[in-house]
């Protein structure tokens, strides 16, 4: 008479086989089936900024509509700036896309870059998820310049926020 296998050994073996099967299935899978015309663009590294022309510009305008919902967009600069590290990082990351997809807004993007640099140089910039510790009397006006130039860039890009 053979002893019954221990249930934990059987479960462990089954779980290991399942994980291995999932990994192999994921590695062998190619690009998922296209579900729309926009999904037919190149798969590797595809980002909104790689969609040059009308699709890229529309993606950029959508970003601005989301930015406009953030309290950092138009809130009182002296009170909101400490919590706007993510906002300023996202705006800075959008500048290359603005220059690429909305050339008419490139000069405004340069002004935004300068305002962000000034804001950071004054010790007001915080990393995303942290609070800035700068003086509100210094950082408030610097962040107001960021807000104004970002809103001007959105207008120049035709976002109509």
Tab-separated table of C-alpha atoms in Angstrom, residues 20-154:
chain	number	residue	atom	x	y	z
A	20	UNK	CA	4.944	27.950	-16.046
A	21	UNK	CA	2.102	27.568	-18.544
A	22	UNK	CA	1.092	31.217	-18.124
A	23	UNK	CA	4.659	32.408	-18.577
A	24	UNK	CA	5.086	30.346	-21.713
A	25	UNK	CA	1.770	31.572	-23.089
A	26	UNK	CA	2.764	35.184	-22.428
A	27	UNK	CA	6.150	34.774	-24.074
A	28	UNK	CA	4.731	33.147	-27.152
A	29	UNK	CA	1.891	35.611	-27.605
A	30	UNK	CA	2.425	38.230	-30.232
A	31	UNK	CA	0.627	41.497	-30.490
A	32	UNK	CA	-3.018	41.239	-29.489
A	33	UNK	CA	-5.602	41.436	-32.224
A	34	UNK	CA	-6.375	44.964	-33.353
A	35	UNK	CA	-9.652	46.227	-32.001
A	36	UNK	CA	-9.764	49.543	-33.821
A	37	UNK	CA	-8.029	51.469	-36.572
A	38	UNK	CA	-5.826	53.217	-34.015
A	39	UNK	CA	-4.589	49.860	-32.701
A	40	UNK	CA	-2.937	49.076	-36.039
A	41	UNK	CA	0.021	51.383	-35.390
A	42	UNK	CA	3.442	49.963	-34.460
A	43	UNK	CA	3.405	47.976	-31.241
A	44	UNK	CA	6.898	48.339	-29.691
A	45	UNK	CA	7.220	51.460	-27.556
A	46	UNK	CA	4.026	53.011	-28.884
A	47	UNK	CA	3.172	56.232	-27.066
A	48	UNK	CA	0.895	59.151	-27.741
A	49	UNK	CA	3.869	61.273	-28.742
A	50	UNK	CA	4.852	58.734	-31.411
A	51	UNK	CA	1.527	59.302	-33.151
A	52	UNK	CA	2.632	62.351	-35.115
A	53	UNK	CA	0.055	64.512	-36.822
A	54	UNK	CA	-3.630	64.587	-36.054
A	55	UNK	CA	-3.693	61.530	-33.722
A	56	UNK	CA	-0.746	62.873	-31.695
A	57	UNK	CA	-2.250	66.343	-31.485
A	58	UNK	CA	-5.585	64.951	-30.335
A	59	UNK	CA	-3.813	62.850	-27.680
A	60	UNK	CA	-2.012	65.991	-26.527
A	61	UNK	CA	-5.266	67.936	-26.309
A	62	UNK	CA	-6.748	65.112	-24.252
A	63	UNK	CA	-3.809	65.388	-21.848
A	64	UNK	CA	-4.502	69.084	-21.427
A	65	UNK	CA	-8.160	68.388	-20.655
A	66	UNK	CA	-7.034	66.047	-17.871
A	67	UNK	CA	-4.435	68.534	-16.608
A	68	UNK	CA	-7.156	71.203	-16.414
A	69	UNK	CA	-9.050	69.044	-13.887
A	70	UNK	CA	-6.071	69.019	-11.507
A	71	UNK	CA	-6.191	71.556	-8.633
A	72	UNK	CA	-2.624	72.500	-9.579
A	73	UNK	CA	-3.904	73.855	-12.921
A	74	UNK	CA	-5.691	76.877	-11.488
A	75	UNK	CA	-5.731	76.593	-7.700
A	76	UNK	CA	-4.256	79.275	-5.456
A	77	UNK	CA	-0.552	78.926	-6.295
A	78	UNK	CA	0.639	79.773	-2.775
A	79	UNK	CA	-1.387	76.915	-1.287
A	80	UNK	CA	-1.328	74.230	-3.999
A	81	UNK	CA	2.347	74.316	-5.052
A	82	UNK	CA	3.587	71.961	-2.280
A	83	UNK	CA	1.373	69.144	-3.644
A	84	UNK	CA	2.087	69.682	-7.352
A	85	UNK	CA	5.217	67.575	-7.881
A	86	UNK	CA	3.356	65.075	-10.042
A	87	UNK	CA	1.678	67.860	-12.014
A	88	UNK	CA	4.936	69.683	-12.787
A	89	UNK	CA	6.637	66.406	-13.705
A	90	UNK	CA	3.828	65.486	-16.111
A	91	UNK	CA	3.883	68.946	-17.677
A	92	UNK	CA	7.656	68.770	-18.157
A	93	UNK	CA	7.284	65.313	-19.714
A	94	UNK	CA	4.659	66.655	-22.154
A	95	UNK	CA	6.904	69.429	-23.527
A	96	UNK	CA	8.598	67.274	-26.224
A	97	UNK	CA	5.191	66.110	-27.439
A	98	UNK	CA	3.975	69.710	-27.616
A	99	UNK	CA	6.987	70.673	-29.719
A	100	UNK	CA	6.447	67.666	-31.994
A	101	UNK	CA	2.680	67.584	-32.402
A	102	UNK	CA	1.772	71.258	-31.923
A	103	UNK	CA	4.601	73.266	-33.527
A	104	UNK	CA	2.544	76.465	-33.168
A	105	UNK	CA	2.830	76.015	-29.382
A	106	UNK	CA	6.595	75.343	-29.353
A	107	UNK	CA	7.498	78.882	-28.256
A	108	UNK	CA	4.988	78.607	-25.430
A	109	UNK	CA	6.484	75.226	-24.477
A	110	UNK	CA	9.852	76.964	-24.151
A	111	UNK	CA	8.268	79.490	-21.763
A	112	UNK	CA	6.783	76.651	-19.717
A	113	UNK	CA	10.215	75.005	-19.533
A	114	UNK	CA	11.750	78.248	-18.279
A	115	UNK	CA	8.983	78.737	-15.696
A	116	UNK	CA	9.462	75.158	-14.461
A	117	UNK	CA	13.228	75.661	-14.261
A	118	UNK	CA	12.745	78.901	-12.277
A	119	UNK	CA	10.262	77.164	-9.961
A	120	UNK	CA	12.772	74.363	-9.298
A	121	UNK	CA	15.728	76.773	-8.935
A	122	UNK	CA	13.883	78.584	-6.157
A	123	UNK	CA	13.637	75.335	-4.174
A	124	UNK	CA	9.927	74.910	-4.791
A	125	UNK	CA	9.853	71.687	-6.825
A	126	UNK	CA	9.007	68.444	-5.055
A	127	UNK	CA	9.240	64.908	-6.348
A	128	UNK	CA	5.896	63.324	-7.215
A	129	UNK	CA	4.193	62.026	-4.089
A	130	UNK	CA	6.101	64.328	-1.738
A	131	UNK	CA	5.407	67.795	-0.366
A	132	UNK	CA	7.527	70.771	-1.369
A	133	UNK	CA	9.018	72.726	1.495
A	134	UNK	CA	9.621	76.065	-0.229
A	135	UNK	CA	8.507	79.439	1.109
A	136	UNK	CA	5.000	80.304	-0.117
A	137	UNK	CA	6.025	83.930	-0.606
A	138	UNK	CA	8.658	82.806	-3.136
A	139	UNK	CA	7.071	79.660	-4.516
A	140	UNK	CA	3.548	81.029	-4.909
A	141	UNK	CA	4.529	83.610	-7.562
A	142	UNK	CA	6.892	81.125	-9.238
A	143	UNK	CA	4.125	78.527	-9.449
A	144	UNK	CA	1.683	81.149	-10.717
A	145	UNK	CA	4.079	81.689	-13.648
A	146	UNK	CA	4.026	77.926	-14.272
A	147	UNK	CA	0.222	77.905	-14.246
A	148	UNK	CA	-0.055	80.854	-16.637
A	149	UNK	CA	2.467	79.510	-19.133
A	150	UNK	CA	0.941	76.002	-19.060
A	151	UNK	CA	-2.512	77.409	-19.711
A	152	UNK	CA	-1.090	79.522	-22.530
A	153	UNK	CA	0.569	76.440	-24.012
A	154	UNK	CA	-2.739	74.530	-23.883
